[in-house]
């Protein structure tokens, strides 16, 4: 077991290393951050000074080695644009992205499971057909378009919700959270729904498939024969069984929501990590790009590891050492 | 991506018939919410020379001099200035000015500020550019300060207008982070710091002790919304009171919209085409009609440059591509600025004359060329190069067009990899020596000339006029020299100016805004509109 963990950690380190090399070479190939950041009025001397100040005068391999040395001490560099530690910049924006991702996931479960249950239990009904057709839309409509439509209808036309941005925040544990205020929730509603749409459809389909499969199982027949009420059969016995795939998939989806909610964040001007990474790519702010991707790689590796570990806990037939 | 979003918003807007519904909202006259399209990267006024940072610095701090809405210099924290000798400027400071913490503003603070500017660490674009001419600062008395320069330096007031004044006592040893956290975001400006969340918003409160005209609003929420569609939706839905950088595609529709009104000014940003002057033995993207590289660079021949210039229909570009939010131009600056050349108008498009010039130059059948440009930097940049490409093709210069992201474009243009390219220039100092020195002067590292001269154009006659202008302390004589340098450059088609952008803001009907030529969005320029009778 510990050998397995060690090997996984080593793999993680290698992936992060490879990724940082790719970003370094990639940013170098795209262009020169100084050309983008510097005032056009700047003369040649000023340009040379800026290149030196940002450490870009050294050959690429030396820049990379010094980055690596600092990274081992936990310092991922300072943003070229903001002159603040890249890691700190990202962590400052993390709460905004986390509450958006969790908001979307919770919405997906609250809306998706009941609809999926209904569609699974009464597959022939008109309502079920509507739900299933609707879920196709959820899969196929582009996020940015749906986002703009939501803004047009609920903010511009009806004026019920604020169009963009994040609401009031309160400080909890040194981080700013907006889901604890009414204003914050109002701001959160549309972007979270926009991000949730795809997940709702996913949960509906998973739940429906699970219900239809489970309802035919022997233990359901047995429970019925035992004289349990329909309500109890579904809410306890069926429900437990269908939750395993739903939770697995939603958990993995959460990771990609945190990492890649870029489109929703920029349509709604949501000050999260996704917007930071897009802005950083536009100005070639290499330290932030590298730090962000490293955090994301680390997060995915951790989630995958947790999933593998939980499988082995749930199912003794899965032996990690034999993999 | 941006353009797709805009198009989608436009489609959505027309689908829903926007004018139908006007939300009733409580209008609070005490506070104003402004959404801006560009990122404020730092509150340290000496860290990153970038226009959104200037706008914030003018609200919080203030400089010795400032610019009025038309880009003309005017007194700021200094009441007056004059050269006392060839190499000494004397500035008289405004008396009784206090920083937000109550400290008095004196000549010592000026000396401290000038010393701090070049020492800000890791600056990606330093303000030292504006203080470098100063050899030493002499504090004559608390209200008088003298700047000693290497030789005559007429642009010192304009340069110092970019440098926010700090307080020696408060800011000694202050780091950029201390400004961002608000600890030392203390200036002498019309607004004081309340809170700042990088990439999201800046909250400000009125400085009741401000020396100048009192701003109308007590509280300001200055939001950063880089996405055009999001910014538009925010002002249409009434979430914010004003936005800047209104997309040109929406302007025609917004003029009919009851929920917003537009505030416009001729800007100081010229959009121009640069031409390759650095490859005499053949330019990288120019071939003959069969695709074989040419052994000479046709752009070295002024007749070819004139032909290309003459074939561009600037009025068509302004009307069709820019939807009227630009003015056609043949020079760097709009009318009314220092160094504007009266009577230097765009040449009338004349295709036959252009073809004849090409034939005279030895290209009766034209040649092939690629015109490059950014596609995410200037308003409608990619569409402008498409239009120009078609216009050039009509006179026989078969032009392919290639737009690319600014990040890639600017690096390649800086390496002289293009034959012809589109770029823009914003003259922050409001006078013509800035573009003449950076854009068209001969690239000379030692003098710091031609820093943005990406085509490496060179004209000794224009250089000589510019050099004389940069040493001329008499304003009237200097303006004439700058006008002559501009005229020489434009007659030689060193660059081809296309148009000067208009700056457009959208605000809710109850407000009035003084639109600025320099693109800065400042809260002190907004006030409640006089009540309609």
JSON list of N, CA and C in Angstrom, two decimals, chain B residues 269-301:
[
{"chain": "B", "resi": 269, "resn": "UNK", "atom": "N", "xyz": [-5.62, 58.12, -29.84]},
{"chain": "B", "resi": 269, "resn": "UNK", "atom": "CA", "xyz": [-5.02, 56.89, -30.35]},
{"chain": "B", "resi": 269, "resn": "UNK", "atom": "C", "xyz": [-5.20, 56.83, -31.86]},
{"chain": "B", "resi": 270, "resn": "UNK", "atom": "N", "xyz": [-4.08, 56.78, -32.57]},
{"chain": "B", "resi": 270, "resn": "UNK", "atom": "CA", "xyz": [-4.13, 56.69, -34.02]},
{"chain": "B", "resi": 270, "resn": "UNK", "atom": "C", "xyz": [-3.89, 55.24, -34.43]},
{"chain": "B", "resi": 271, "resn": "UNK", "atom": "N", "xyz": [-4.67, 54.79, -35.40]},
{"chain": "B", "resi": 271, "resn": "UNK", "atom": "CA", "xyz": [-4.46, 53.46, -35.97]},
{"chain": "B", "resi": 271, "resn": "UNK", "atom": "C", "xyz": [-3.74, 53.67, -37.30]},
{"chain": "B", "resi": 272, "resn": "UNK", "atom": "N", "xyz": [-2.64, 52.97, -37.50]},
{"chain": "B", "resi": 272, "resn": "UNK", "atom": "CA", "xyz": [-1.84, 53.23, -38.69]},
{"chain": "B", "resi": 272, "resn": "UNK", "atom": "C", "xyz": [-1.29, 51.93, -39.26]},
{"chain": "B", "resi": 273, "resn": "UNK", "atom": "N", "xyz": [-0.77, 52.04, -40.48]},
{"chain": "B", "resi": 273, "resn": "UNK", "atom": "CA", "xyz": [-0.07, 50.90, -41.08]},
{"chain": "B", "resi": 273, "resn": "UNK", "atom": "C", "xyz": [1.41, 51.22, -41.10]},
{"chain": "B", "resi": 274, "resn": "UNK", "atom": "N", "xyz": [2.21, 50.26, -40.69]},
{"chain": "B", "resi": 274, "resn": "UNK", "atom": "CA", "xyz": [3.66, 50.40, -40.76]},
{"chain": "B", "resi": 274, "resn": "UNK", "atom": "C", "xyz": [4.18, 49.59, -41.93]},
{"chain": "B", "resi": 275, "resn": "UNK", "atom": "N", "xyz": [5.27, 50.05, -42.51]},
{"chain": "B", "resi": 275, "resn": "UNK", "atom": "CA", "xyz": [5.82, 49.36, -43.68]},
{"chain": "B", "resi": 275, "resn": "UNK", "atom": "C", "xyz": [7.26, 48.95, -43.41]},
{"chain": "B", "resi": 276, "resn": "UNK", "atom": "N", "xyz": [7.64, 47.82, -43.98]},
{"chain": "B", "resi": 276, "resn": "UNK", "atom": "CA", "xyz": [8.99, 47.29, -43.76]},
{"chain": "B", "resi": 276, "resn": "UNK", "atom": "C", "xyz": [10.02, 48.16, -44.44]},
{"chain": "B", "resi": 277, "resn": "UNK", "atom": "N", "xyz": [10.96, 48.65, -43.65]},
{"chain": "B", "resi": 277, "resn": "UNK", "atom": "CA", "xyz": [12.02, 49.47, -44.21]},
{"chain": "B", "resi": 277, "resn": "UNK", "atom": "C", "xyz": [13.38, 48.87, -43.90]},
{"chain": "B", "resi": 278, "resn": "UNK", "atom": "N", "xyz": [13.38, 47.64, -43.38]},
{"chain": "B", "resi": 278, "resn": "UNK", "atom": "CA", "xyz": [14.64, 47.11, -42.86]},
{"chain": "B", "resi": 278, "resn": "UNK", "atom": "C", "xyz": [15.27, 46.06, -43.77]},
{"chain": "B", "resi": 279, "resn": "UNK", "atom": "N", "xyz": [14.56, 45.66, -44.85]},
{"chain": "B", "resi": 279, "resn": "UNK", "atom": "CA", "xyz": [15.12, 44.62, -45.72]},
{"chain": "B", "resi": 279, "resn": "UNK", "atom": "C", "xyz": [15.26, 45.17, -47.14]},
{"chain": "B", "resi": 280, "resn": "UNK", "atom": "N", "xyz": [16.38, 45.87, -47.45]},
{"chain": "B", "resi": 280, "resn": "UNK", "atom": "CA", "xyz": [16.51, 46.44, -48.80]},
{"chain": "B", "resi": 280, "resn": "UNK", "atom": "C", "xyz": [16.57, 45.36, -49.87]},
{"chain": "B", "resi": 281, "resn": "UNK", "atom": "N", "xyz": [17.04, 44.17, -49.52]},
{"chain": "B", "resi": 281, "resn": "UNK", "atom": "CA", "xyz": [17.22, 43.14, -50.55]},
{"chain": "B", "resi": 281, "resn": "UNK", "atom": "C", "xyz": [15.99, 42.24, -50.68]},
{"chain": "B", "resi": 282, "resn": "UNK", "atom": "N", "xyz": [14.84, 42.75, -50.29]},
{"chain": "B", "resi": 282, "resn": "UNK", "atom": "CA", "xyz": [13.61, 41.97, -50.45]},
{"chain": "B", "resi": 282, "resn": "UNK", "atom": "C", "xyz": [12.95, 41.73, -49.11]},
{"chain": "B", "resi": 283, "resn": "UNK", "atom": "N", "xyz": [11.66, 42.09, -49.04]},
{"chain": "B", "resi": 283, "resn": "UNK", "atom": "CA", "xyz": [10.93, 42.01, -47.79]},
{"chain": "B", "resi": 283, "resn": "UNK", "atom": "C", "xyz": [10.34, 40.61, -47.60]},
{"chain": "B", "resi": 284, "resn": "UNK", "atom": "N", "xyz": [10.22, 40.13, -46.36]},
{"chain": "B", "resi": 284, "resn": "UNK", "atom": "CA", "xyz": [9.83, 38.73, -46.14]},
{"chain": "B", "resi": 284, "resn": "UNK", "atom": "C", "xyz": [8.48, 38.32, -46.74]},
{"chain": "B", "resi": 285, "resn": "UNK", "atom": "N", "xyz": [7.52, 39.23, -46.80]},
{"chain": "B", "resi": 285, "resn": "UNK", "atom": "CA", "xyz": [6.19, 38.83, -47.28]},
{"chain": "B", "resi": 285, "resn": "UNK", "atom": "C", "xyz": [5.83, 39.50, -48.60]},
{"chain": "B", "resi": 286, "resn": "UNK", "atom": "N", "xyz": [6.84, 39.85, -49.40]},
{"chain": "B", "resi": 286, "resn": "UNK", "atom": "CA", "xyz": [6.55, 40.44, -50.71]},
{"chain": "B", "resi": 286, "resn": "UNK", "atom": "C", "xyz": [7.14, 39.54, -51.79]},
{"chain": "B", "resi": 287, "resn": "UNK", "atom": "N", "xyz": [6.32, 39.18, -52.77]},
{"chain": "B", "resi": 287, "resn": "UNK", "atom": "CA", "xyz": [6.81, 38.38, -53.90]},
{"chain": "B", "resi": 287, "resn": "UNK", "atom": "C", "xyz": [6.29, 39.01, -55.18]},
{"chain": "B", "resi": 288, "resn": "UNK", "atom": "N", "xyz": [6.80, 38.53, -56.31]},
{"chain": "B", "resi": 288, "resn": "UNK", "atom": "CA", "xyz": [6.20, 38.99, -57.55]},
{"chain": "B", "resi": 288, "resn": "UNK", "atom": "C", "xyz": [4.90, 38.21, -57.77]},
{"chain": "B", "resi": 289, "resn": "UNK", "atom": "N", "xyz": [4.25, 38.45, -58.90]},
{"chain": "B", "resi": 289, "resn": "UNK", "atom": "CA", "xyz": [2.93, 37.86, -59.10]},
{"chain": "B", "resi": 289, "resn": "UNK", "atom": "C", "xyz": [2.96, 36.34, -59.23]},
{"chain": "B", "resi": 290, "resn": "UNK", "atom": "N", "xyz": [4.15, 35.77, -59.50]},
{"chain": "B", "resi": 290, "resn": "UNK", "atom": "CA", "xyz": [4.24, 34.32, -59.60]},
{"chain": "B", "resi": 290, "resn": "UNK", "atom": "C", "xyz": [4.64, 33.68, -58.28]},
{"chain": "B", "resi": 291, "resn": "UNK", "atom": "N", "xyz": [4.81, 34.49, -57.26]},
{"chain": "B", "resi": 291, "resn": "UNK", "atom": "CA", "xyz": [5.16, 33.94, -55.96]},
{"chain": "B", "resi": 291, "resn": "UNK", "atom": "C", "xyz": [6.65, 33.86, -55.70]},
{"chain": "B", "resi": 292, "resn": "UNK", "atom": "N", "xyz": [7.46, 34.39, -56.63]},
{"chain": "B", "resi": 292, "resn": "UNK", "atom": "CA", "xyz": [8.92, 34.35, -56.41]},
{"chain": "B", "resi": 292, "resn": "UNK", "atom": "C", "xyz": [9.34, 35.60, -55.62]},
{"chain": "B", "resi": 293, "resn": "UNK", "atom": "N", "xyz": [10.23, 35.44, -54.66]},
{"chain": "B", "resi": 293, "resn": "UNK", "atom": "CA", "xyz": [10.66, 36.60, -53.87]},
{"chain": "B", "resi": 293, "resn": "UNK", "atom": "C", "xyz": [11.29, 37.67, -54.75]},
{"chain": "B", "resi": 294, "resn": "UNK", "atom": "N", "xyz": [11.04, 38.93, -54.40]},
{"chain": "B", "resi": 294, "resn": "UNK", "atom": "CA", "xyz": [11.67, 40.03, -55.12]},
{"chain": "B", "resi": 294, "resn": "UNK", "atom": "C", "xyz": [13.06, 40.29, -54.54]},
{"chain": "B", "resi": 295, "resn": "UNK", "atom": "N", "xyz": [13.96, 40.76, -55.37]},
{"chain": "B", "resi": 295, "resn": "UNK", "atom": "CA", "xyz": [15.32, 41.01, -54.88]},
{"chain": "B", "resi": 295, "resn": "UNK", "atom": "C", "xyz": [15.48, 42.42, -54.34]},
{"chain": "B", "resi": 296, "resn": "UNK", "atom": "N", "xyz": [14.50, 43.28, -54.60]},
{"chain": "B", "resi": 296, "resn": "UNK", "atom": "CA", "xyz": [14.51, 44.59, -53.94]},
{"chain": "B", "resi": 296, "resn": "UNK", "atom": "C", "xyz": [13.20, 44.73, -53.17]},
{"chain": "B", "resi": 297, "resn": "UNK", "atom": "N", "xyz": [13.22, 45.59, -52.20]},
{"chain": "B", "resi": 297, "resn": "UNK", "atom": "CA", "xyz": [12.01, 45.82, -51.42]},
{"chain": "B", "resi": 297, "resn": "UNK", "atom": "C", "xyz": [11.26, 46.99, -52.05]},
{"chain": "B", "resi": 298, "resn": "UNK", "atom": "N", "xyz": [10.11, 46.72, -52.70]},
{"chain": "B", "resi": 298, "resn": "UNK", "atom": "CA", "xyz": [9.40, 47.81, -53.38]},
{"chain": "B", "resi": 298, "resn": "UNK", "atom": "C", "xyz": [8.99, 48.93, -52.42]},
{"chain": "B", "resi": 299, "resn": "UNK", "atom": "N", "xyz": [8.85, 48.60, -51.13]},
{"chain": "B", "resi": 299, "resn": "UNK", "atom": "CA", "xyz": [8.40, 49.61, -50.17]},
{"chain": "B", "resi": 299, "resn": "UNK", "atom": "C", "xyz": [9.46, 50.68, -49.91]},
{"chain": "B", "resi": 300, "resn": "UNK", "atom": "N", "xyz": [10.68, 50.44, -50.41]},
{"chain": "B", "resi": 300, "resn": "UNK", "atom": "CA", "xyz": [11.71, 51.48, -50.27]},
{"chain": "B", "resi": 300, "resn": "UNK", "atom": "C", "xyz": [11.47, 52.64, -51.23]},
{"chain": "B", "resi": 301, "resn": "UNK", "atom": "N", "xyz": [10.65, 52.40, -52.24]},
{"chain": "B", "resi": 301, "resn": "UNK", "atom": "CA", "xyz": [10.37, 53.42, -53.25]},
{"chain": "B", "resi": 301, "resn": "UNK", "atom": "C", "xyz": [9.18, 54.25, -52.78]}
]
